[in-house]
mmCIF file with all atom_site columns, N, CA and C in Angstrom:
data_model
loop_
_atom_site.group_PDB
_atom_site.id
_atom_site.type_symbol
_atom_site.label_atom_id
_atom_site.label_alt_id
_atom_site.label_comp_id
_atom_site.label_asym_id
_atom_site.label_entity_id
_atom_site.label_seq_id
_atom_site.pdbx_PDB_ins_code
_atom_site.Cartn_x
_atom_site.Cartn_y
_atom_site.Cartn_z
_atom_site.occupancy
_atom_site.B_iso_or_equiv
_atom_site.pdbx_formal_charge
_atom_site.auth_seq_id
_atom_site.auth_comp_id
_atom_site.auth_asym_id
_atom_site.auth_atom_id
_atom_site.pdbx_PDB_model_num
ATOM 1   N N  . MET A 1 1  ? 113.303 107.932 106.114 1.00 55.00 ? 1  MET A N  1
ATOM 2   C CA . MET A 1 1  ? 114.024 106.733 106.484 1.00 55.00 ? 1  MET A CA 1
ATOM 3   C C  . MET A 1 1  ? 114.740 106.181 105.255 1.00 55.00 ? 1  MET A C  1
ATOM 4   N N  . GLY A 1 2  ? 115.975 105.775 105.406 1.00 69.00 ? 2  GLY A N  1
ATOM 5   C CA . GLY A 1 2  ? 116.747 105.232 104.295 1.00 69.00 ? 2  GLY A CA 1
ATOM 6   C C  . GLY A 1 2  ? 116.306 103.822 103.962 1.00 69.00 ? 2  GLY A C  1
ATOM 7   N N  . THR A 1 3  ? 116.980 103.245 103.015 1.00 78.00 ? 3  THR A N  1
ATOM 8   C CA . THR A 1 3  ? 116.692 101.878 102.599 1.00 78.00 ? 3  THR A CA 1
ATOM 9   C C  . THR A 1 3  ? 117.089 100.900 103.696 1.00 78.00 ? 3  THR A C  1
ATOM 10  N N  . LEU A 1 4  ? 116.195 99.952  103.977 1.00 75.00 ? 4  LEU A N  1
ATOM 11  C CA . LEU A 1 4  ? 116.497 98.937  104.988 1.00 75.00 ? 4  LEU A CA 1
ATOM 12  C C  . LEU A 1 4  ? 117.393 97.860  104.405 1.00 75.00 ? 4  LEU A C  1
ATOM 13  N N  . LYS A 1 5  ? 118.352 97.432  105.177 1.00 83.00 ? 5  LYS A N  1
ATOM 14  C CA . LYS A 1 5  ? 119.190 96.298  104.788 1.00 83.00 ? 5  LYS A CA 1
ATOM 15  C C  . LYS A 1 5  ? 118.412 95.027  105.061 1.00 83.00 ? 5  LYS A C  1
ATOM 16  N N  . ASP A 1 6  ? 118.755 93.947  104.346 1.00 78.00 ? 6  ASP A N  1
ATOM 17  C CA . ASP A 1 6  ? 118.037 92.682  104.490 1.00 78.00 ? 6  ASP A CA 1
ATOM 18  C C  . ASP A 1 6  ? 117.898 92.258  105.943 1.00 78.00 ? 6  ASP A C  1
ATOM 19  N N  . LYS A 1 7  ? 118.949 92.391  106.739 1.00 84.00 ? 7  LYS A N  1
ATOM 20  C CA . LYS A 1 7  ? 118.898 91.942  108.130 1.00 84.00 ? 7  LYS A CA 1
ATOM 21  C C  . LYS A 1 7  ? 118.004 92.838  108.987 1.00 84.00 ? 7  LYS A C  1
ATOM 22  N N  . GLU A 1 8  ? 117.632 94.024  108.496 1.00 88.00 ? 8  GLU A N  1
ATOM 23  C CA . GLU A 1 8  ? 116.787 94.955  109.247 1.00 88.00 ? 8  GLU A CA 1
ATOM 24  C C  . GLU A 1 8  ? 115.312 94.835  108.894 1.00 88.00 ? 8  GLU A C  1
ATOM 25  N N  . ILE A 1 9  ? 115.003 94.205  107.779 1.00 90.00 ? 9  ILE A N  1
ATOM 26  C CA . ILE A 1 9  ? 113.623 94.162  107.297 1.00 90.00 ? 9  ILE A CA 1
ATOM 27  C C  . ILE A 1 9  ? 112.702 93.409  108.256 1.00 90.00 ? 9  ILE A C  1
ATOM 28  N N  . GLU A 1 10 ? 113.101 92.201  108.654 1.00 90.00 ? 10 GLU A N  1
ATOM 29  C CA . GLU A 1 10 ? 112.236 91.389  109.516 1.00 90.00 ? 10 GLU A CA 1
ATOM 30  C C  . GLU A 1 10 ? 111.948 92.066  110.856 1.00 90.00 ? 10 GLU A C  1
ATOM 31  N N  . PRO A 1 11 ? 112.960 92.540  111.601 1.00 92.00 ? 11 PRO A N  1
ATOM 32  C CA . PRO A 1 11 ? 112.649 93.197  112.875 1.00 92.00 ? 11 PRO A CA 1
ATOM 33  C C  . PRO A 1 11 ? 111.823 94.476  112.689 1.00 92.00 ? 11 PRO A C  1
ATOM 34  N N  . TYR A 1 12 ? 112.079 95.208  111.613 1.00 92.00 ? 12 TYR A N  1
ATOM 35  C CA . TYR A 1 12 ? 111.324 96.440  111.347 1.00 92.00 ? 12 TYR A CA 1
ATOM 36  C C  . TYR A 1 12 ? 109.834 96.135  111.194 1.00 92.00 ? 12 TYR A C  1
ATOM 37  N N  . TRP A 1 13 ? 109.506 95.175  110.305 1.00 88.00 ? 13 TRP A N  1
ATOM 38  C CA . TRP A 1 13 ? 108.102 94.867  110.055 1.00 88.00 ? 13 TRP A CA 1
ATOM 39  C C  . TRP A 1 13 ? 107.463 94.131  111.228 1.00 88.00 ? 13 TRP A C  1
ATOM 40  N N  . THR A 1 14 ? 108.227 93.302  111.942 1.00 92.00 ? 14 THR A N  1
ATOM 41  C CA . THR A 1 14 ? 107.689 92.643  113.129 1.00 92.00 ? 14 THR A CA 1
ATOM 42  C C  . THR A 1 14 ? 107.252 93.686  114.148 1.00 92.00 ? 14 THR A C  1
ATOM 43  N N  . GLY A 1 15 ? 108.079 94.691  114.366 1.00 94.00 ? 15 GLY A N  1
ATOM 44  C CA . GLY A 1 15 ? 107.728 95.761  115.304 1.00 94.00 ? 15 GLY A CA 1
ATOM 45  C C  . GLY A 1 15 ? 106.487 96.528  114.887 1.00 94.00 ? 15 GLY A C  1
ATOM 46  N N  . LYS A 1 16 ? 106.385 96.842  113.599 1.00 92.00 ? 16 LYS A N  1
ATOM 47  C CA . LYS A 1 16 ? 105.209 97.575  113.105 1.00 92.00 ? 16 LYS A CA 1
ATOM 48  C C  . LYS A 1 16 ? 103.933 96.746  113.272 1.00 92.00 ? 16 LYS A C  1
ATOM 49  N N  . VAL A 1 17 ? 104.017 95.455  112.943 1.00 90.00 ? 17 VAL A N  1
ATOM 50  C CA . VAL A 1 17 ? 102.843 94.590  113.039 1.00 90.00 ? 17 VAL A CA 1
ATOM 51  C C  . VAL A 1 17 ? 102.463 94.365  114.493 1.00 90.00 ? 17 VAL A C  1
ATOM 52  N N  . GLU A 1 18 ? 103.450 94.156  115.368 1.00 94.00 ? 18 GLU A N  1
ATOM 53  C CA . GLU A 1 18 ? 103.150 93.994  116.790 1.00 94.00 ? 18 GLU A CA 1
ATOM 54  C C  . GLU A 1 18 ? 102.411 95.216  117.325 1.00 94.00 ? 18 GLU A C  1
ATOM 55  N N  . LYS A 1 19 ? 102.898 96.390  116.992 1.00 92.00 ? 19 LYS A N  1
ATOM 56  C CA . LYS A 1 19 ? 102.279 97.626  117.467 1.00 92.00 ? 19 LYS A CA 1
ATOM 57  C C  . LYS A 1 19 ? 100.843 97.746  116.957 1.00 92.00 ? 19 LYS A C  1
ATOM 58  N N  . ALA A 1 20 ? 100.613 97.324  115.726 1.00 89.00 ? 20 ALA A N  1
ATOM 59  C CA . ALA A 1 20 ? 99.292  97.443  115.123 1.00 89.00 ? 20 ALA A CA 1
ATOM 60  C C  . ALA A 1 20 ? 98.304  96.391  115.628 1.00 89.00 ? 20 ALA A C  1
ATOM 61  N N  . LEU A 1 21 ? 98.799  95.204  116.024 1.00 93.00 ? 21 LEU A N  1
ATOM 62  C CA . LEU A 1 21 ? 97.887  94.090  116.317 1.00 93.00 ? 21 LEU A CA 1
ATOM 63  C C  . LEU A 1 21 ? 97.776  93.677  117.775 1.00 93.00 ? 21 LEU A C  1
ATOM 64  N N  . LEU A 1 22 ? 98.847  93.791  118.554 1.00 95.00 ? 22 LEU A N  1
ATOM 65  C CA . LEU A 1 22 ? 98.794  93.303  119.925 1.00 95.00 ? 22 LEU A CA 1
ATOM 66  C C  . LEU A 1 22 ? 97.715  94.026  120.726 1.00 95.00 ? 22 LEU A C  1
ATOM 67  N N  . GLY A 1 23 ? 96.889  93.253  121.401 1.00 96.00 ? 23 GLY A N  1
ATOM 68  C CA . GLY A 1 23 ? 95.833  93.809  122.235 1.00 96.00 ? 23 GLY A CA 1
ATOM 69  C C  . GLY A 1 23 ? 94.530  94.084  121.503 1.00 96.00 ? 23 GLY A C  1
ATOM 70  N N  . LYS A 1 24 ? 94.529  93.936  120.183 1.00 97.00 ? 24 LYS A N  1
ATOM 71  C CA . LYS A 1 24 ? 93.312  94.177  119.406 1.00 97.00 ? 24 LYS A CA 1
ATOM 72  C C  . LYS A 1 24 ? 92.415  92.944  119.476 1.00 97.00 ? 24 LYS A C  1
ATOM 73  N N  . ARG A 1 25 ? 91.136  93.182  119.259 1.00 97.00 ? 25 ARG A N  1
ATOM 74  C CA . ARG A 1 25 ? 90.174  92.080  119.211 1.00 97.00 ? 25 ARG A CA 1
ATOM 75  C C  . ARG A 1 25 ? 89.557  91.999  117.826 1.00 97.00 ? 25 ARG A C  1
ATOM 76  N N  . ILE A 1 26 ? 89.279  90.790  117.382 1.00 97.00 ? 26 ILE A N  1
ATOM 77  C CA . ILE A 1 26 ? 88.542  90.581  116.142 1.00 97.00 ? 26 ILE A CA 1
ATOM 78  C C  . ILE A 1 26 ? 87.063  90.713  116.473 1.00 97.00 ? 26 ILE A C  1
ATOM 79  N N  . VAL A 1 27 ? 86.362  91.609  115.775 1.00 98.00 ? 27 VAL A N  1
ATOM 80  C CA . VAL A 1 27 ? 84.953  91.838  116.078 1.00 98.00 ? 27 VAL A CA 1
ATOM 81  C C  . VAL A 1 27 ? 84.017  91.380  114.959 1.00 98.00 ? 27 VAL A C  1
ATOM 82  N N  . LYS A 1 28 ? 84.602  91.049  113.794 1.00 98.00 ? 28 LYS A N  1
ATOM 83  C CA . LYS A 1 28 ? 83.771  90.567  112.684 1.00 98.00 ? 28 LYS A CA 1
ATOM 84  C C  . LYS A 1 28 ? 84.646  89.763  111.743 1.00 98.00 ? 28 LYS A C  1
ATOM 85  N N  . VAL A 1 29 ? 84.069  88.708  111.164 1.00 98.00 ? 29 VAL A N  1
ATOM 86  C CA . VAL A 1 29 ? 84.766  87.863  110.206 1.00 98.00 ? 29 VAL A CA 1
ATOM 87  C C  . VAL A 1 29 ? 83.826  87.651  109.028 1.00 98.00 ? 29 VAL A C  1
ATOM 88  N N  . GLU A 1 30 ? 84.326  87.902  107.801 1.00 97.00 ? 30 GLU A N  1
ATOM 89  C CA . GLU A 1 30 ? 83.501  87.674  106.614 1.00 97.00 ? 30 GLU A CA 1
ATOM 90  C C  . GLU A 1 30 ? 84.403  87.482  105.405 1.00 97.00 ? 30 GLU A C  1
ATOM 91  N N  . PHE A 1 31 ? 83.858  86.848  104.364 1.00 97.00 ? 31 PHE A N  1
ATOM 92  C CA . PHE A 1 31 ? 84.588  86.735  103.114 1.00 97.00 ? 31 PHE A CA 1
ATOM 93  C C  . PHE A 1 31 ? 84.602  88.090  102.422 1.00 97.00 ? 31 PHE A C  1
ATOM 94  N N  . MET A 1 32 ? 85.686  88.385  101.712 1.00 95.00 ? 32 MET A N  1
ATOM 95  C CA . MET A 1 32 ? 85.746  89.603  100.906 1.00 95.00 ? 32 MET A CA 1
ATOM 96  C C  . MET A 1 32 ? 84.637  89.524  99.853  1.00 95.00 ? 32 MET A C  1
ATOM 97  N N  . ASN A 1 33 ? 83.963  90.654  99.618  1.00 94.00 ? 33 ASN A N  1
ATOM 98  C CA . ASN A 1 33 ? 82.870  90.621  98.651  1.00 94.00 ? 33 ASN A CA 1
ATOM 99  C C  . ASN A 1 33 ? 83.431  90.504  97.229  1.00 94.00 ? 33 ASN A C  1
ATOM 100 N N  . PRO A 1 34 ? 82.663  89.894  96.332  1.00 96.00 ? 34 PRO A N  1
ATOM 101 C CA . PRO A 1 34 ? 83.149  89.652  94.967  1.00 96.00 ? 34 PRO A CA 1
ATOM 102 C C  . PRO A 1 34 ? 83.596  90.921  94.230  1.00 96.00 ? 34 PRO A C  1
ATOM 103 N N  . ASP A 1 35 ? 82.927  92.049  94.458  1.00 96.00 ? 35 ASP A N  1
ATOM 104 C CA . ASP A 1 35 ? 83.332  93.294  93.796  1.00 96.00 ? 35 ASP A CA 1
ATOM 105 C C  . ASP A 1 35 ? 84.739  93.716  94.212  1.00 96.00 ? 35 ASP A C  1
ATOM 106 N N  . SER A 1 36 ? 85.059  93.591  95.505  1.00 93.00 ? 36 SER A N  1
ATOM 107 C CA . SER A 1 36 ? 86.396  93.940  95.987  1.00 93.00 ? 36 SER A CA 1
ATOM 108 C C  . SER A 1 36 ? 87.444  92.990  95.428  1.00 93.00 ? 36 SER A C  1
ATOM 109 N N  . VAL A 1 37 ? 87.101  91.709  95.322  1.00 92.00 ? 37 VAL A N  1
ATOM 110 C CA . VAL A 1 37 ? 88.023  90.728  94.749  1.00 92.00 ? 37 VAL A CA 1
ATOM 111 C C  . VAL A 1 37 ? 88.363  91.123  93.320  1.00 92.00 ? 37 VAL A C  1
ATOM 112 N N  . GLU A 1 38 ? 87.334  91.461  92.539  1.00 95.00 ? 38 GLU A N  1
ATOM 113 C CA . GLU A 1 38 ? 87.551  91.846  91.145  1.00 95.00 ? 38 GLU A CA 1
ATOM 114 C C  . GLU A 1 38 ? 88.343  93.154  91.047  1.00 95.00 ? 38 GLU A C  1
ATOM 115 N N  . LYS A 1 39 ? 87.978  94.142  91.867  1.00 95.00 ? 39 LYS A N  1
ATOM 116 C CA . LYS A 1 39 ? 88.650  95.443  91.837  1.00 95.00 ? 39 LYS A CA 1
ATOM 117 C C  . LYS A 1 39 ? 90.147  95.300  92.162  1.00 95.00 ? 39 LYS A C  1
ATOM 118 N N  . ASN A 1 40 ? 90.482  94.397  93.089  1.00 88.00 ? 40 ASN A N  1
ATOM 119 C CA . ASN A 1 40 ? 91.875  94.183  93.484  1.00 88.00 ? 40 ASN A CA 1
ATOM 120 C C  . ASN A 1 40 ? 92.593  93.160  92.609  1.00 88.00 ? 40 ASN A C  1
ATOM 121 N N  . MET A 1 41 ? 91.857  92.598  91.619  1.00 90.00 ? 41 MET A N  1
ATOM 122 C CA . MET A 1 41 ? 92.399  91.601  90.688  1.00 90.00 ? 41 MET A CA 1
ATOM 123 C C  . MET A 1 41 ? 92.957  90.382  91.420  1.00 90.00 ? 41 MET A C  1
ATOM 124 N N  . TRP A 1 42 ? 92.233  89.941  92.449  1.00 87.00 ? 42 TRP A N  1
ATOM 125 C CA . TRP A 1 42 ? 92.621  88.745  93.189  1.00 87.00 ? 42 TRP A CA 1
ATOM 126 C C  . TRP A 1 42 ? 91.920  87.548  92.575  1.00 87.00 ? 42 TRP A C  1
ATOM 127 N N  . GLY A 1 43 ? 92.508  86.370  92.723  1.00 88.00 ? 43 GLY A N  1
ATOM 128 C CA . GLY A 1 43 ? 91.925  85.153  92.181  1.00 88.00 ? 43 GLY A CA 1
ATOM 129 C C  . GLY A 1 43 ? 91.081  84.386  93.187  1.00 88.00 ? 43 GLY A C  1
ATOM 130 N N  . LYS A 1 44 ? 91.133  84.792  94.438  1.00 88.00 ? 44 LYS A N  1
ATOM 131 C CA . LYS A 1 44 ? 90.399  84.088  95.503  1.00 88.00 ? 44 LYS A CA 1
ATOM 132 C C  . LYS A 1 44 ? 89.724  85.099  96.414  1.00 88.00 ? 44 LYS A C  1
ATOM 133 N N  . ARG A 1 45 ? 88.723  84.635  97.163  1.00 91.00 ? 45 ARG A N  1
ATOM 134 C CA . ARG A 1 45 ? 88.028  85.472  98.148  1.00 91.00 ? 45 ARG A CA 1
ATOM 135 C C  . ARG A 1 45 ? 88.526  85.110  99.541  1.00 91.00 ? 45 ARG A C  1
ATOM 136 N N  . PRO A 1 46 ? 89.390  85.935  100.139 1.00 91.00 ? 46 PRO A N  1
ATOM 137 C CA . PRO A 1 46 ? 89.902  85.607  101.471 1.00 91.00 ? 46 PRO A CA 1
ATOM 138 C C  . PRO A 1 46 ? 88.884  85.908  102.568 1.00 91.00 ? 46 PRO A C  1
ATOM 139 N N  . ILE A 1 47 ? 89.085  85.270  103.711 1.00 95.00 ? 47 ILE A N  1
ATOM 140 C CA . ILE A 1 47 ? 88.369  85.630  104.930 1.00 95.00 ? 47 ILE A CA 1
ATOM 141 C C  . ILE A 1 47 ? 88.966  86.955  105.400 1.00 95.00 ? 47 ILE A C  1
ATOM 142 N N  . CYS A 1 48 ? 88.135  87.921  105.743 1.00 95.00 ? 48 CYS A N  1
ATOM 143 C CA . CYS A 1 48 ? 88.594  89.236  106.196 1.00 95.00 ? 48 CYS A CA 1
ATOM 144 C C  . CYS A 1 48 ? 88.218  89.404  107.666 1.00 95.00 ? 48 CYS A C  1
ATOM 145 N N  . LEU A 1 49 ? 89.094  90.042  108.409 1.00 96.00 ? 49 LEU A N  1
ATOM 146 C CA . LEU A 1 49 ? 88.915  90.207  109.847 1.00 96.00 ? 49 LEU A CA 1
ATOM 147 C C  . LEU A 1 49 ? 88.820  91.691  110.182 1.00 96.00 ? 49 LEU A C  1
ATOM 148 N N  . LEU A 1 50 ? 87.749  92.095  110.867 1.00 97.00 ? 50 LEU A N  1
ATOM 149 C CA . LEU A 1 50 ? 87.602  93.470  111.327 1.00 97.00 ? 50 LEU A CA 1
ATOM 150 C C  . LEU A 1 50 ? 88.056  93.542  112.772 1.00 97.00 ? 50 LEU A C  1
ATOM 151 N N  . LEU A 1 51 ? 88.981  94.480  113.049 1.00 96.00 ? 51 LEU A N  1
ATOM 152 C CA . LEU A 1 51 ? 89.475  94.668  114.409 1.00 96.00 ? 51 LEU A CA 1
ATOM 153 C C  . LEU A 1 51 ? 88.659  95.721  115.139 1.00 96.00 ? 51 LEU A C  1
ATOM 154 N N  . ASP A 1 52 ? 88.785  95.727  116.456 1.00 97.00 ? 52 ASP A N  1
ATOM 155 C CA . ASP A 1 52 ? 88.005  96.658  117.274 1.00 97.00 ? 52 ASP A CA 1
ATOM 156 C C  . ASP A 1 52 ? 88.390  98.121  117.081 1.00 97.00 ? 52 ASP A C  1
ATOM 157 N N  . ASP A 1 53 ? 89.489  98.380  116.375 1.00 95.00 ? 53 ASP A N  1
ATOM 158 C CA . ASP A 1 53 ? 89.860  99.769  116.095 1.00 95.00 ? 53 ASP A CA 1
ATOM 159 C C  . ASP A 1 53 ? 89.391  100.223 114.712 1.00 95.00 ? 53 ASP A C  1
ATOM 160 N N  . GLY A 1 54 ? 88.614  99.363  114.022 1.00 96.00 ? 54 GLY A N  1
ATOM 161 C CA . GLY A 1 54 ? 88.061  99.721  112.721 1.00 96.00 ? 54 GLY A CA 1
ATOM 162 C C  . GLY A 1 54 ? 88.909  99.295  111.530 1.00 96.00 ? 54 GLY A C  1
ATOM 163 N N  . ASN A 1 55 ? 90.085  98.730  111.763 1.00 93.00 ? 55 ASN A N  1
ATOM 164 C CA . ASN A 1 55 ? 90.946  98.269  110.672 1.00 93.00 ? 55 ASN A CA 1
ATOM 165 C C  . ASN A 1 55 ? 90.573  96.859  110.247 1.00 93.00 ? 55 ASN A C  1
ATOM 166 N N  . TRP A 1 56 ? 90.658  96.603  108.942 1.00 94.00 ? 56 TRP A N  1
ATOM 167 C CA . TRP A 1 56 ? 90.420  95.285  108.380 1.00 94.00 ? 56 TRP A CA 1
ATOM 168 C C  . TRP A 1 56 ? 91.740  94.606  108.064 1.00 94.00 ? 56 TRP A C  1
ATOM 169 N N  . LEU A 1 57 ? 91.793  93.296  108.257 1.00 92.00 ? 57 LEU A N  1
ATOM 170 C CA . LEU A 1 57 ? 92.933  92.481  107.846 1.00 92.00 ? 57 LEU A CA 1
ATOM 171 C C  . LEU A 1 57 ? 92.485  91.614  106.676 1.00 92.00 ? 57 LEU A C  1
ATOM 172 N N  . TYR A 1 58 ? 93.314  91.588  105.637 1.00 88.00 ? 58 TYR A N  1
ATOM 173 C CA . TYR A 1 58 ? 93.040  90.788  104.451 1.00 88.00 ? 58 TYR A CA 1
ATOM 174 C C  . TYR A 1 58 ? 94.204  89.818  104.258 1.00 88.00 ? 58 TYR A C  1
ATOM 175 N N  . PRO A 1 59 ? 94.072  88.589  104.731 1.00 84.00 ? 59 PRO A N  1
ATOM 176 C CA . PRO A 1 59 ? 95.174  87.632  104.601 1.00 84.00 ? 59 PRO A CA 1
ATOM 177 C C  . PRO A 1 59 ? 95.549  87.406  103.141 1.00 84.00 ? 59 PRO A C  1
ATOM 178 N N  . MET A 1 60 ? 96.862  87.263  102.887 1.00 80.00 ? 60 MET A N  1
ATOM 179 C CA . MET A 1 60 ? 97.385  87.039  101.548 1.00 80.00 ? 60 MET A CA 1
ATOM 180 C C  . MET A 1 60 ? 98.326  85.849  101.572 1.00 80.00 ? 60 MET A C  1
ATOM 181 N N  . MET A 1 61 ? 98.608  85.326  100.396 1.00 75.00 ? 61 MET A N  1
ATOM 182 C CA . MET A 1 61 ? 99.483  84.160  100.290 1.00 75.00 ? 61 MET A CA 1
ATOM 183 C C  . MET A 1 61 ? 100.952 84.535  100.322 1.00 75.00 ? 61 MET A C  1
ATOM 184 N N  . ASP A 1 62 ? 101.300 85.797  100.082 1.00 72.00 ? 62 ASP A N  1
ATOM 185 C CA . ASP A 1 62 ? 102.705 86.194  100.088 1.00 72.00 ? 62 ASP A CA 1
ATOM 186 C C  . ASP A 1 62 ? 102.875 87.481  100.868 1.00 72.00 ? 62 ASP A C  1
ATOM 187 N N  . ASP A 1 63 ? 104.098 87.834  101.167 1.00 66.00 ? 63 ASP A N  1
ATOM 188 C CA . ASP A 1 63 ? 104.355 89.030  101.971 1.00 66.00 ? 63 ASP A CA 1
ATOM 189 C C  . ASP A 1 63 ? 104.510 90.294  101.142 1.00 66.00 ? 63 ASP A C  1
ATOM 190 N N  . GLU A 1 64 ? 104.339 90.192  99.834  1.00 66.00 ? 64 GLU A N  1
ATOM 191 C CA . GLU A 1 64 ? 104.501 91.357  98.977  1.00 66.00 ? 64 GLU A CA 1
ATOM 192 C C  . GLU A 1 64 ? 103.252 92.229  98.941  1.00 66.00 ? 64 GLU A C  1
ATOM 193 N N  . GLY A 1 65 ? 102.096 91.607  99.113  1.00 60.00 ? 65 GLY A N  1
ATOM 194 C CA . GLY A 1 65 ? 100.812 92.248  99.177  1.00 60.00 ? 65 GLY A CA 1
ATOM 195 C C  . GLY A 1 65 ? 100.721 93.547  98.512  1.00 60.00 ? 65 GLY A C  1
#
């Protein structure tokens, strides 16, 4: 896939996220463990969400993640 133009970025990522998340259920909620926070060089411990398909979501303050 070539480079996305600015006007294509939002619809592209919206589609990917919709496909990944719609219809999923949250089955577990916990804070990220301190070792993972340190390993990822994060300054805070976010709430992490486990989905019914085994994927974890790690909320971030920016979209660059």
